[in-house]
Tab-separated table of C-alpha atoms and ligand atoms in Angstrom:
chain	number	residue	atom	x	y	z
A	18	UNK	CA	8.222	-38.758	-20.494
A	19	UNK	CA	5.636	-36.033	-21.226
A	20	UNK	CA	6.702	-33.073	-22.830
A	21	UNK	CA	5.475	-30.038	-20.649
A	22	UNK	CA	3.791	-26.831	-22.152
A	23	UNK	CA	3.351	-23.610	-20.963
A	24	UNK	CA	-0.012	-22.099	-20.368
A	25	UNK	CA	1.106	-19.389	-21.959
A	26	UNK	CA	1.841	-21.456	-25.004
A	27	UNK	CA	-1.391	-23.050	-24.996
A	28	UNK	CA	-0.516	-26.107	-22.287
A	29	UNK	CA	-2.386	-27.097	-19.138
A	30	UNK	CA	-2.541	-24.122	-16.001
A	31	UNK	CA	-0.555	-25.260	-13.198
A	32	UNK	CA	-3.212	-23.951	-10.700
A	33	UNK	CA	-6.371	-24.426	-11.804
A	34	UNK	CA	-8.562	-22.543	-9.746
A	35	UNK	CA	-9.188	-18.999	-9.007
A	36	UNK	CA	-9.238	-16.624	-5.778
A	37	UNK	CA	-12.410	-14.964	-5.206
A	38	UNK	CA	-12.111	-11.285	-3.739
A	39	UNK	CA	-14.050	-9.079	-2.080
A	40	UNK	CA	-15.021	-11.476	0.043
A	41	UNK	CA	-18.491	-11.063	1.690
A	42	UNK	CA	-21.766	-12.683	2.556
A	43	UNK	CA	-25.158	-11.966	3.877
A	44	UNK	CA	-24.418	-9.558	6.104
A	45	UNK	CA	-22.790	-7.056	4.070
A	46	UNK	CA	-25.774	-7.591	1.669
A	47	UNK	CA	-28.333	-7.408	4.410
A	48	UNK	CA	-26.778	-4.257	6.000
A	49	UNK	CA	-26.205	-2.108	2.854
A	50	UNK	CA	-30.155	-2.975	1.696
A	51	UNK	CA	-30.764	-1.750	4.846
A	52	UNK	CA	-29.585	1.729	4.106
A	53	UNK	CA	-30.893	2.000	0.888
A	54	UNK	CA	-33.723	1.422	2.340
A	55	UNK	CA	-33.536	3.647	4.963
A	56	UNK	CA	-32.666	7.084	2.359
A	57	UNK	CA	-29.843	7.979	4.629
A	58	UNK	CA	-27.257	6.993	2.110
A	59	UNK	CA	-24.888	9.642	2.421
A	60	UNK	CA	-24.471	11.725	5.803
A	61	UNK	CA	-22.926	14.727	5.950
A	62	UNK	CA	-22.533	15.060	9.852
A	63	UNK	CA	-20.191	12.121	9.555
A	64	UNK	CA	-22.441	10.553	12.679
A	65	UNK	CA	-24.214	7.614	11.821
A	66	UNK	CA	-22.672	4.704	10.399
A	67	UNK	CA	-19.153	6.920	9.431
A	68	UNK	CA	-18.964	7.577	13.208
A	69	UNK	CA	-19.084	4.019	14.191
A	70	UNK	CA	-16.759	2.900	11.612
A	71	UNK	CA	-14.164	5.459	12.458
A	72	UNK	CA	-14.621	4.336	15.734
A	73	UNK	CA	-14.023	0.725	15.207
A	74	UNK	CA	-11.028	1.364	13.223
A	75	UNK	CA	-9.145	3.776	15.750
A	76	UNK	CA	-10.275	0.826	18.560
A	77	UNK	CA	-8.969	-1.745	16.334
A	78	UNK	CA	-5.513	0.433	15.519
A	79	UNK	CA	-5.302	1.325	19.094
A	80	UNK	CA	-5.291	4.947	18.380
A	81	UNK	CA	-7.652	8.047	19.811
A	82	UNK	CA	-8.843	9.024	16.711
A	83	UNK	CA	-10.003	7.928	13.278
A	84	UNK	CA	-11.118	10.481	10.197
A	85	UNK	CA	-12.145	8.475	6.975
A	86	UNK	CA	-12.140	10.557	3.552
A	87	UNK	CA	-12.709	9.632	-0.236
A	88	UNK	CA	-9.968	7.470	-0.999
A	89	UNK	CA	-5.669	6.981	0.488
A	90	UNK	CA	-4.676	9.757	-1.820
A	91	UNK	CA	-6.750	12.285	-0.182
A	92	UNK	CA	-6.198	10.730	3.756
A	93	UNK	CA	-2.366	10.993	2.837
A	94	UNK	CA	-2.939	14.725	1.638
A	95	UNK	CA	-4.678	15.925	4.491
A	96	UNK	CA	-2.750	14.357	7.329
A	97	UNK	CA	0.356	15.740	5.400
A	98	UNK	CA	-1.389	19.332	5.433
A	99	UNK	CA	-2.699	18.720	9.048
A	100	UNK	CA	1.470	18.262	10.204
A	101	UNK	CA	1.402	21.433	9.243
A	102	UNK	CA	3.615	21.538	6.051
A	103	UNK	CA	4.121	25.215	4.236
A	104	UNK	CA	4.647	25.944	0.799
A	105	UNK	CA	8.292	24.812	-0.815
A	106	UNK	CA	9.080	22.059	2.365
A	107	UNK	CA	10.803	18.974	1.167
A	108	UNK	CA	8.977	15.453	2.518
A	109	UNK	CA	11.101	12.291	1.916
A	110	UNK	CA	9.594	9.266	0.018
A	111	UNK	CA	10.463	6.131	-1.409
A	112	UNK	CA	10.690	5.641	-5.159
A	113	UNK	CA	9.180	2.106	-5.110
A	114	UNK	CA	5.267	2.944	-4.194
A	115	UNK	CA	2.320	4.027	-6.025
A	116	UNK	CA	2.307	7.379	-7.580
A	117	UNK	CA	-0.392	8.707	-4.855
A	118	UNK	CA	2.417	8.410	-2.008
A	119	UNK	CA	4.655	11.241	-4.197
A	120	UNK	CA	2.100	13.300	-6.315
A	121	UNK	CA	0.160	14.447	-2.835
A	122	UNK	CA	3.340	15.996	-1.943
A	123	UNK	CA	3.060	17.899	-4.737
A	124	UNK	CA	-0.876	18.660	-4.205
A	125	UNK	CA	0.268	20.412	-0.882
A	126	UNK	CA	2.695	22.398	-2.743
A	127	UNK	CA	5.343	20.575	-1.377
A	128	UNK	CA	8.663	18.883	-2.885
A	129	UNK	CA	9.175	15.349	-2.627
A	130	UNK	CA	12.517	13.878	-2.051
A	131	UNK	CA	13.031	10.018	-3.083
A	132	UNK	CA	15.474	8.262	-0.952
A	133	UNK	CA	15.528	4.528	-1.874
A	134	UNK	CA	14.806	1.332	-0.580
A	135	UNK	CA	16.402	-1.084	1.177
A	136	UNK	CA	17.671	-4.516	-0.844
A	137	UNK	CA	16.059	-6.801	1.583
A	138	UNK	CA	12.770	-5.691	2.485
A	139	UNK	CA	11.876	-2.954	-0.548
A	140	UNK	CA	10.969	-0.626	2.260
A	141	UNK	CA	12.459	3.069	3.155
A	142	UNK	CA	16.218	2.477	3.977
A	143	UNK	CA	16.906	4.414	7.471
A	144	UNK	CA	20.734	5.305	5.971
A	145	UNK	CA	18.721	7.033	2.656
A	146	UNK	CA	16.665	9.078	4.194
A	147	UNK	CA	19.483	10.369	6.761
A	148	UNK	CA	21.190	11.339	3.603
A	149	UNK	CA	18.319	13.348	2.169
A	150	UNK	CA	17.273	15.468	4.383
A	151	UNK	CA	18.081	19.210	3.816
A	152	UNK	CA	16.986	22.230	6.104
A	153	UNK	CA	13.751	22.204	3.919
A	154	UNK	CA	12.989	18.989	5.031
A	155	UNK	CA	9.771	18.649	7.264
A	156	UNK	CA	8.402	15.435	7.012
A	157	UNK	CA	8.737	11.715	5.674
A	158	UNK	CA	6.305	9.174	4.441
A	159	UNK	CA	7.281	5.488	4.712
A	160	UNK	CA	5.574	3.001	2.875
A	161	UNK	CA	5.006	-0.330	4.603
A	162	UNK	CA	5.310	-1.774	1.101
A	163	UNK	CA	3.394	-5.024	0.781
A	164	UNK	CA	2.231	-5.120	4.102
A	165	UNK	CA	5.779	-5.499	5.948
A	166	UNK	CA	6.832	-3.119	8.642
A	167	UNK	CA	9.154	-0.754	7.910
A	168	UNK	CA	12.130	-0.025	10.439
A	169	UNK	CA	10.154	1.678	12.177
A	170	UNK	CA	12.777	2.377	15.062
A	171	UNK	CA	15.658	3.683	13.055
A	172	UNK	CA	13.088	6.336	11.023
A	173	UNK	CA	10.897	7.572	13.998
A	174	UNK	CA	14.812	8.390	15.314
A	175	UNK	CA	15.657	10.014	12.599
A	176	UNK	CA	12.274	12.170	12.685
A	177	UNK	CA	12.975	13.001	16.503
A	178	UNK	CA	16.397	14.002	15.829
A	179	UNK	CA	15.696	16.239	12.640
A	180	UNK	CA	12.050	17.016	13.683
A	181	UNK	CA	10.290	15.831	10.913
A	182	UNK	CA	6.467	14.565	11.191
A	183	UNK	CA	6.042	10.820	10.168
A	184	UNK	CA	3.218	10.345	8.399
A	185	UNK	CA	3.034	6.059	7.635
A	186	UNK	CA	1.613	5.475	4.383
A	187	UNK	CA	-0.388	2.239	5.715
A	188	UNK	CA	-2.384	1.608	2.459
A	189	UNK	CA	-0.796	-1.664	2.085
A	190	UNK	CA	-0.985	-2.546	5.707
A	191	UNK	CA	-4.394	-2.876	7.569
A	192	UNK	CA	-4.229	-4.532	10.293
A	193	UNK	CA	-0.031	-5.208	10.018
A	194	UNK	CA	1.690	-5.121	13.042
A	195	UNK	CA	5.196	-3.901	14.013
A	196	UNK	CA	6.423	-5.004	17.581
A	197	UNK	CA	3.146	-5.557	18.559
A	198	UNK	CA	1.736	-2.440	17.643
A	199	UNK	CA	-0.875	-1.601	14.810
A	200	UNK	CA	0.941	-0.027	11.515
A	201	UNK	CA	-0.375	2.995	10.966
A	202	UNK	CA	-0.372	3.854	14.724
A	203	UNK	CA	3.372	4.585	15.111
A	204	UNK	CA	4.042	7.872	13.453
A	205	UNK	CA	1.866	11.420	13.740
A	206	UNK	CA	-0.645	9.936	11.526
A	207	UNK	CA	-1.270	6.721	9.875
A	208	UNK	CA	-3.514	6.970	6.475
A	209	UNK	CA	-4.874	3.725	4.504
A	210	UNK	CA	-7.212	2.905	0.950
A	211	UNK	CA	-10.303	1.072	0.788
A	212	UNK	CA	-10.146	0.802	-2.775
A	213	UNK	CA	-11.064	-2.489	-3.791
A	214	UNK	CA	-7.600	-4.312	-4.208
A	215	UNK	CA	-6.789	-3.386	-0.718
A	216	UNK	CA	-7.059	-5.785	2.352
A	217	UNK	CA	-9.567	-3.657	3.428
A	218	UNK	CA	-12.407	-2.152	1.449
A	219	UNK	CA	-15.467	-1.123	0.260
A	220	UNK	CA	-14.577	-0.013	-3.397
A	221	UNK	CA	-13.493	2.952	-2.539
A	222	UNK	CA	-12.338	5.167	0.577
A	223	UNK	CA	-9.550	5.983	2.902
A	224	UNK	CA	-9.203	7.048	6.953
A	225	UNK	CA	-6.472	8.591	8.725
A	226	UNK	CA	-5.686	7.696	12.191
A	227	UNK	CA	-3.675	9.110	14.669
A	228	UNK	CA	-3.005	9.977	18.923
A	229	UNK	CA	-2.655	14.108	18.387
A	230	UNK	CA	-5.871	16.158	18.839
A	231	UNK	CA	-5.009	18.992	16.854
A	232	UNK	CA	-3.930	16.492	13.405
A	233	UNK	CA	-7.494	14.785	14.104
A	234	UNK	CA	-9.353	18.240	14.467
A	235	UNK	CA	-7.555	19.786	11.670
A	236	UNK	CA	-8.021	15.976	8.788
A	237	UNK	CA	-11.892	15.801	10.547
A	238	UNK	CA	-12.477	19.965	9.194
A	239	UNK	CA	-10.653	19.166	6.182
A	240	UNK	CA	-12.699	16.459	5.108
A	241	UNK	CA	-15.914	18.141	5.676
A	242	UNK	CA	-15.764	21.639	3.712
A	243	UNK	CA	-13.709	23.173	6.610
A	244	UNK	CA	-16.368	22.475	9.013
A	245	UNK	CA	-15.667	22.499	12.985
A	246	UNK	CA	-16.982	21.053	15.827
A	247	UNK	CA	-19.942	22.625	17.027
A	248	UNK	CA	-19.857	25.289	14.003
A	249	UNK	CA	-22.904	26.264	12.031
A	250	UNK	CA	-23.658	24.318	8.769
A	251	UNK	CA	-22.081	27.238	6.286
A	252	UNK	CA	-19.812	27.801	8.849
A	253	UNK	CA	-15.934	27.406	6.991
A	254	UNK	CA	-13.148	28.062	9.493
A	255	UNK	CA	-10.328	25.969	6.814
A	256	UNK	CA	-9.702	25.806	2.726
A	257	UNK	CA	-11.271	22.298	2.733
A	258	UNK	CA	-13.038	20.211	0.406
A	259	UNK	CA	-15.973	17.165	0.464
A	260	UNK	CA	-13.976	14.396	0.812
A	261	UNK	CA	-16.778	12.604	3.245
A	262	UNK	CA	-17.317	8.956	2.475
A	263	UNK	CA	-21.009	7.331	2.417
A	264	UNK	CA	-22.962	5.562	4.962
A	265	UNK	CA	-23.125	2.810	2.322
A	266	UNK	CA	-19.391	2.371	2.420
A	267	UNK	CA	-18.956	2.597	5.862
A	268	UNK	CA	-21.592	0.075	6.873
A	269	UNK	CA	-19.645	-2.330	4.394
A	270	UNK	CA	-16.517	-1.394	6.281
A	271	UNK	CA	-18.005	-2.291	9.535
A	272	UNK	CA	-18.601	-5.846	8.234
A	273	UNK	CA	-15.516	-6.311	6.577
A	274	UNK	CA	-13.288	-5.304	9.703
A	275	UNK	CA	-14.849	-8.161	11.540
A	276	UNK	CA	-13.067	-10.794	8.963
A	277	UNK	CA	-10.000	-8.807	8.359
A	278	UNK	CA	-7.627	-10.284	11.607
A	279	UNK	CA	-8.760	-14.046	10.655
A	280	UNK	CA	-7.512	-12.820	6.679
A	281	UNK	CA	-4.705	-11.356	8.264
A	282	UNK	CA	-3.383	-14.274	9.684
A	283	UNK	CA	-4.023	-16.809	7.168
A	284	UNK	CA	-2.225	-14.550	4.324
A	285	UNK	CA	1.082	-14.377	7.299
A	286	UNK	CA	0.639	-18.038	7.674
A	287	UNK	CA	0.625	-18.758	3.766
A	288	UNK	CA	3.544	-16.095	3.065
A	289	UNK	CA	5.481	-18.175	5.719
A	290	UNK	CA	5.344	-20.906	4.020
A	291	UNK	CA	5.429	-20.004	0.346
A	292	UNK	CA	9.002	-18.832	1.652
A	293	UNK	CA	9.953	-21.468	2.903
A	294	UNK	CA	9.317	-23.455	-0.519
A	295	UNK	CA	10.766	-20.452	-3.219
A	296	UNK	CA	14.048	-20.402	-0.435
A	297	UNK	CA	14.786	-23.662	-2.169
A	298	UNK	CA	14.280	-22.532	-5.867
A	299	UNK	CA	17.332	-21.608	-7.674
A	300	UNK	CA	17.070	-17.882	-8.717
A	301	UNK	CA	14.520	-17.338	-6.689
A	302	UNK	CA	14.362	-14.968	-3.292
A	303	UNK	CA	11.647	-14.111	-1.080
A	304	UNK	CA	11.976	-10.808	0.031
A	305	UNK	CA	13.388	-11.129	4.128
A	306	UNK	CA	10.500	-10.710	7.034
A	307	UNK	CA	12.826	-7.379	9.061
A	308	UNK	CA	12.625	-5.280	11.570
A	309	UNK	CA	10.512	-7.109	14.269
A	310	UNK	CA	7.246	-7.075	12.737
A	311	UNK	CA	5.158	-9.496	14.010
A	312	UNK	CA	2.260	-9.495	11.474
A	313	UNK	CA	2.637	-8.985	7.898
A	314	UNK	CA	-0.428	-8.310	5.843
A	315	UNK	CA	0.775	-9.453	2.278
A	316	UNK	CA	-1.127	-7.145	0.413
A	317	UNK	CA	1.237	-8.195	-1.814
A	318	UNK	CA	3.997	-11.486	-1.305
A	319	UNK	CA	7.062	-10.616	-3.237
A	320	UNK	CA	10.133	-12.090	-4.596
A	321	UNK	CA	13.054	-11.999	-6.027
A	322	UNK	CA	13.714	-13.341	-9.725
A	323	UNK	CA	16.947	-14.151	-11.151
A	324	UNK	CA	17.420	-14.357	-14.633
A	325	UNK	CA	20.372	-16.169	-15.254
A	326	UNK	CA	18.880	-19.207	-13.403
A	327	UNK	CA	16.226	-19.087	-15.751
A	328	UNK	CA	18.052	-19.243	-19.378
A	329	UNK	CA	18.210	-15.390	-19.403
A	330	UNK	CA	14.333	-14.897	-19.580
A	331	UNK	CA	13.673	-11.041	-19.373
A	332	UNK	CA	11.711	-10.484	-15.516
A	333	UNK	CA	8.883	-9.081	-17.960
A	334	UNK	CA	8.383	-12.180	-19.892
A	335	UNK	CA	8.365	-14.817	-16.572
A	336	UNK	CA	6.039	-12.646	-14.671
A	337	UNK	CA	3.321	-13.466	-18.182
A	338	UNK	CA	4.409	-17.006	-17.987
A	339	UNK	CA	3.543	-16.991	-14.130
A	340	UNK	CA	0.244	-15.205	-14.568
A	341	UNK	CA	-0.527	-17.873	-17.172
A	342	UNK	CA	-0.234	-20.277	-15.339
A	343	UNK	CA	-3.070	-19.207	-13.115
A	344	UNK	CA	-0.990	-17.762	-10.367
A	345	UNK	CA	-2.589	-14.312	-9.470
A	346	UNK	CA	0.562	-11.687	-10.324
A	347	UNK	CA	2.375	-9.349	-12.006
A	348	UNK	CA	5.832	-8.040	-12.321
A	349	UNK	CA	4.776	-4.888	-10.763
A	350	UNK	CA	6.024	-1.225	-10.658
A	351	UNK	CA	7.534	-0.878	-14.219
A	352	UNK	CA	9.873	1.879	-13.226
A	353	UNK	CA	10.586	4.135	-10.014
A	354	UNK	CA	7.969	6.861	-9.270
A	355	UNK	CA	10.705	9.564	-10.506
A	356	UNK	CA	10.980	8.185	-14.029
A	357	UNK	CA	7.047	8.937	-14.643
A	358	UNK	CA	6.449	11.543	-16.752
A	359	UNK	CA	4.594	13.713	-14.270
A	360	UNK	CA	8.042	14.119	-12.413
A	361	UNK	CA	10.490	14.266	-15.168
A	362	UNK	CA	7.928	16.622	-17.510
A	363	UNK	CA	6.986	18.547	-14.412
A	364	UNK	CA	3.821	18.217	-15.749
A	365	UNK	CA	2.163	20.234	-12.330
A	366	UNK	CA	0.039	22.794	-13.408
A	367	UNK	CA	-0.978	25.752	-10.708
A	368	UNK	CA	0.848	23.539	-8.014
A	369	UNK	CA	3.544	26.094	-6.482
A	370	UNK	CA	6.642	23.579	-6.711
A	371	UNK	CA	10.064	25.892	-6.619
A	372	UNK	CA	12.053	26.110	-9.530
A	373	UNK	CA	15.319	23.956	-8.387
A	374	UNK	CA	13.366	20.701	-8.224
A	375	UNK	CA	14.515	18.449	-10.931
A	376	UNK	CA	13.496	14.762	-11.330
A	377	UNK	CA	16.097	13.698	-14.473
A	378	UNK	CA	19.260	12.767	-12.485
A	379	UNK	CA	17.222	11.177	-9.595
A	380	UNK	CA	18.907	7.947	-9.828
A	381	UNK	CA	18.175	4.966	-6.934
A	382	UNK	CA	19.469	1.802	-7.789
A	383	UNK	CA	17.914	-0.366	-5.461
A	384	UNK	CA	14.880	0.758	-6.814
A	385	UNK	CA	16.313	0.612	-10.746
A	386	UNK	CA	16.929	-3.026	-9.678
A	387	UNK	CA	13.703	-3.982	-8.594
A	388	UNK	CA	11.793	-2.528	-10.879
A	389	UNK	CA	13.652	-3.320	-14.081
A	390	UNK	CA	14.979	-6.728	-13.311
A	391	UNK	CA	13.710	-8.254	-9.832
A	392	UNK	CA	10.252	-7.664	-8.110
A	393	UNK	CA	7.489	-9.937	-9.050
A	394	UNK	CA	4.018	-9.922	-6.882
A	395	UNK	CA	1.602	-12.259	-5.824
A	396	UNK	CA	-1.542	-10.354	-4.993
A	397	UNK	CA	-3.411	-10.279	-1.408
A	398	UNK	CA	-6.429	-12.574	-2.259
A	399	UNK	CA	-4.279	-15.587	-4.109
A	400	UNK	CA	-2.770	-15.397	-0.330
A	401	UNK	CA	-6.063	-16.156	1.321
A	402	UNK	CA	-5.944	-19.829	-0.487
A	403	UNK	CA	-4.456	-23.384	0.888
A	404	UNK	CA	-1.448	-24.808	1.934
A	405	UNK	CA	-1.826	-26.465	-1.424
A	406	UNK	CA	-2.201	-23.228	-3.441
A	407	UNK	CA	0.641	-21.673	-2.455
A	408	UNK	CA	2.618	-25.426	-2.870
A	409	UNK	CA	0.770	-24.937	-6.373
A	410	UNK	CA	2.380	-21.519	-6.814
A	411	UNK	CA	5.751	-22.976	-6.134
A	412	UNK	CA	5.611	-25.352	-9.008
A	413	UNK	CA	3.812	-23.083	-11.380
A	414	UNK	CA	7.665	-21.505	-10.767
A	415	UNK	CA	9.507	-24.253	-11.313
A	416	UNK	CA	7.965	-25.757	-14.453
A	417	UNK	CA	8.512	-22.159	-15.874
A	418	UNK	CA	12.159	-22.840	-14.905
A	419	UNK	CA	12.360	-26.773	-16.488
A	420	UNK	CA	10.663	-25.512	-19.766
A	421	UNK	CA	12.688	-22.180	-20.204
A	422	UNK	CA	15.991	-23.597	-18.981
A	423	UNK	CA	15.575	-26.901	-21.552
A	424	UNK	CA	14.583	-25.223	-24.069
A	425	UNK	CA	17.422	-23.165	-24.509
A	426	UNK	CA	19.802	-25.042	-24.191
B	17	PLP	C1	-3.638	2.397	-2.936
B	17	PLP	C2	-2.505	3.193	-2.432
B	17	PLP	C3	-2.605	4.564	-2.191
B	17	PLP	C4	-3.789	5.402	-2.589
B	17	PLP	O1	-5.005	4.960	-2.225
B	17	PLP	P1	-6.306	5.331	-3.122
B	17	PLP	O2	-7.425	4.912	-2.239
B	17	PLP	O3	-6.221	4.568	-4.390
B	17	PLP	O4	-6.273	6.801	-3.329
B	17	PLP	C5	-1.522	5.207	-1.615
B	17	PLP	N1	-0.395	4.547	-1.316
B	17	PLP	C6	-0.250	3.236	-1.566
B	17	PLP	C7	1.026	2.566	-1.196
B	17	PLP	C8	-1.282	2.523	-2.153
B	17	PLP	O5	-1.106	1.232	-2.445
């Protein structure tokens, strides 16, 4: 028999090809050289190609309204400031999530609260965030972390029952759907990134959507120097900023949207069945498909690793192997948001946060877990390949698991 290498160690890559992303053609060419063409690159009326963009994203969420901004950071910010948040209130988060989902909190002079995650899915637990709420608290922002719905039921109770504004952080989630219904399009307001790893994008940019009038009115003056409707041009009714996007941007946004529900489907399809083949690896667990979701985006498939099925190999050390072998990942989040410096230090400048908040004995062990010993990801665009890939994928997994487990032993 053959002896097997690792890529890592200089052997043969188990998959040998690679996953192109963005994805475009023609058309997105053809329309941007249009613009350039035309001098209207930017447009500060937010008419034009922003308009239409914004409109075919609200049509395609199934919401009234659509604002899009700079980036997800700054759609997350001002639909937080547009629920009307004051200085001081508490907003509850999850721990496993990128840092913008916490520090905007903290840009609106607000406290975030980390409740943790559930086991199963990696999303907000329900049970968590019941525990964390205080009198201060005023709001909540669930991640639907890699593109799977989060219980979307048992937290919009919650919010009724406490009233608390829901603001979905939906940057992993375009087009994800939760019992039949758009993510993003379930809470007060629904924010997502265009940045370029997203499902979504055009290198940069972000939109909030939402049903309520007054959110939309207040995100759309926001975004635009505190413009309003029908105002003057250095007119300022509100303490916004620029945050308006390009006509460049939005035209590529336009063209992308048409191939996002076919990309959709194919990564749902593909995550599917890459379960269904790690289910039968020892030490290995996809994360479960909960809470009635009917569409999950896989901005990012994860699973579960198990070290003691794999000779005691440290999470850190597979999740190289695995990338070495040409399998598009990474072990992900190295620890929860609240061990970052920025939180423990405090490091938050002219930012009004009250003196009580302390970040050193947050402890969420779910999270811990994850982070330190379980989570590894498969990006988005590996998920747009073949049955055969993801089969690939699968074995790229197991020969890690022959070589480490022989080795050793
Ligand atoms: C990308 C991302 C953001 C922020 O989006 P930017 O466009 O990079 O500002 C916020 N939350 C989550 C979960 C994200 O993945």
């Amino acid at each position: 028999m053959k002896e097997e290498k690792l890529a890592l160690s200089g052997g043969p890559k188990t998959v040998g090809r690679s996953f192109p992303w963005p994805i475009f053609d023609e058309a997105e060419v053809n329309a941007v050289a249009e613009i350039i063409r035309s001098g209207e690159w930017g447009n500060p009326n937010c008419d034009g190609y922003v308009a239409s963009f914004e409109k075919e994203f609200s049509e395609f969420c199934g919401t009234k309204y659509a604002v899009s901004c700079v980036n997800g950071s700054v759609a997350l910010r001002l639909a937080l400031m547009a629920c009307g948040v004051r200085p001081g209130d508490e907003v509850i988060v999850p721990p496993y999530t990128f840092i913008a989902t916490a520090s905007i909190v903290m840009e609106a002079n607000c406290v975030p609260v980390f409740a943790d995650i559930e086991p199963d899915t990696y999303n907000l637990d329900p049970a968590a965030v019941e525990k964390a709420i205080t009198p201060r608290t005023k709001a909540m922002i669930p991640v639907h972390f890699a593109g799977q719905a989060c219980n979307m039921d048992a937290l919009m109770a919650i919010a009724r029952k406490h009233n608390l504004k829901v603001i979905e952080d939906a940057c992993h989630a375009h087009g994800g759907e939760y019992k039949g219904k758009k993510l993003g399009s379930i809470g007060d307001a629904g924010c997502f990134s265009f940045q370029s790893s997203k499902n979504l994008t055009s290198g940069e940019g972000g939109i909030v959507i939402t049903n309520n009038k007054e959110i939309f009115d207040l995100v759309n003056s926001l975004r635009n120097v505190g413009r309003v409707e029908g105002g003057q041009w250095y007119e300022h009714h509100n303490l916004g900023c620029n945050y308006r996007i390009t006509q460049l941007q939005s035209v590529l946004l336009s063209h992308q949207l048409k191939r996002l529900d076919e990309q959709t489907h194919l990564r749902n399809k593909n995550g599917l069945y890459l379960n269904s083949l790690l289910e039968k690896i020892d030490g290995i667990s996809p994360l479960k498909r909960g809470h009635g979701e009917t569409l999950h985006t896989y901005h990012l498939y994860i699973f579960r690793y198990d070290k003691s099925k794999f000779n005691n190999l440290p999470k850190s050390e597979f999740a190289k192997m695995l990338a070495a072998e040409g399998v598009p990942s990474f072990m992900g989040y190295p620890e929860p948001l609240y061990r970052q410096p920025v939180f423990q230090k405090k490091n938050i400048f002219c930012y009004a946060i009250p003196e009580y908040v302390d970040y050193t004995n947050v402890c969420c062990p779910v999270t811990e877990k994850a982070c330190y010993e379980e989570a590894v990801w498969i990006m988005q665009h590996a998920m747009l390949g073949t049955k055969e890939d993801m089969e690939s994928f699968a074995e790229a997994i197991l020969k890690i698991q022959r070589i480490v487990c022989n080795q050793l032993t």
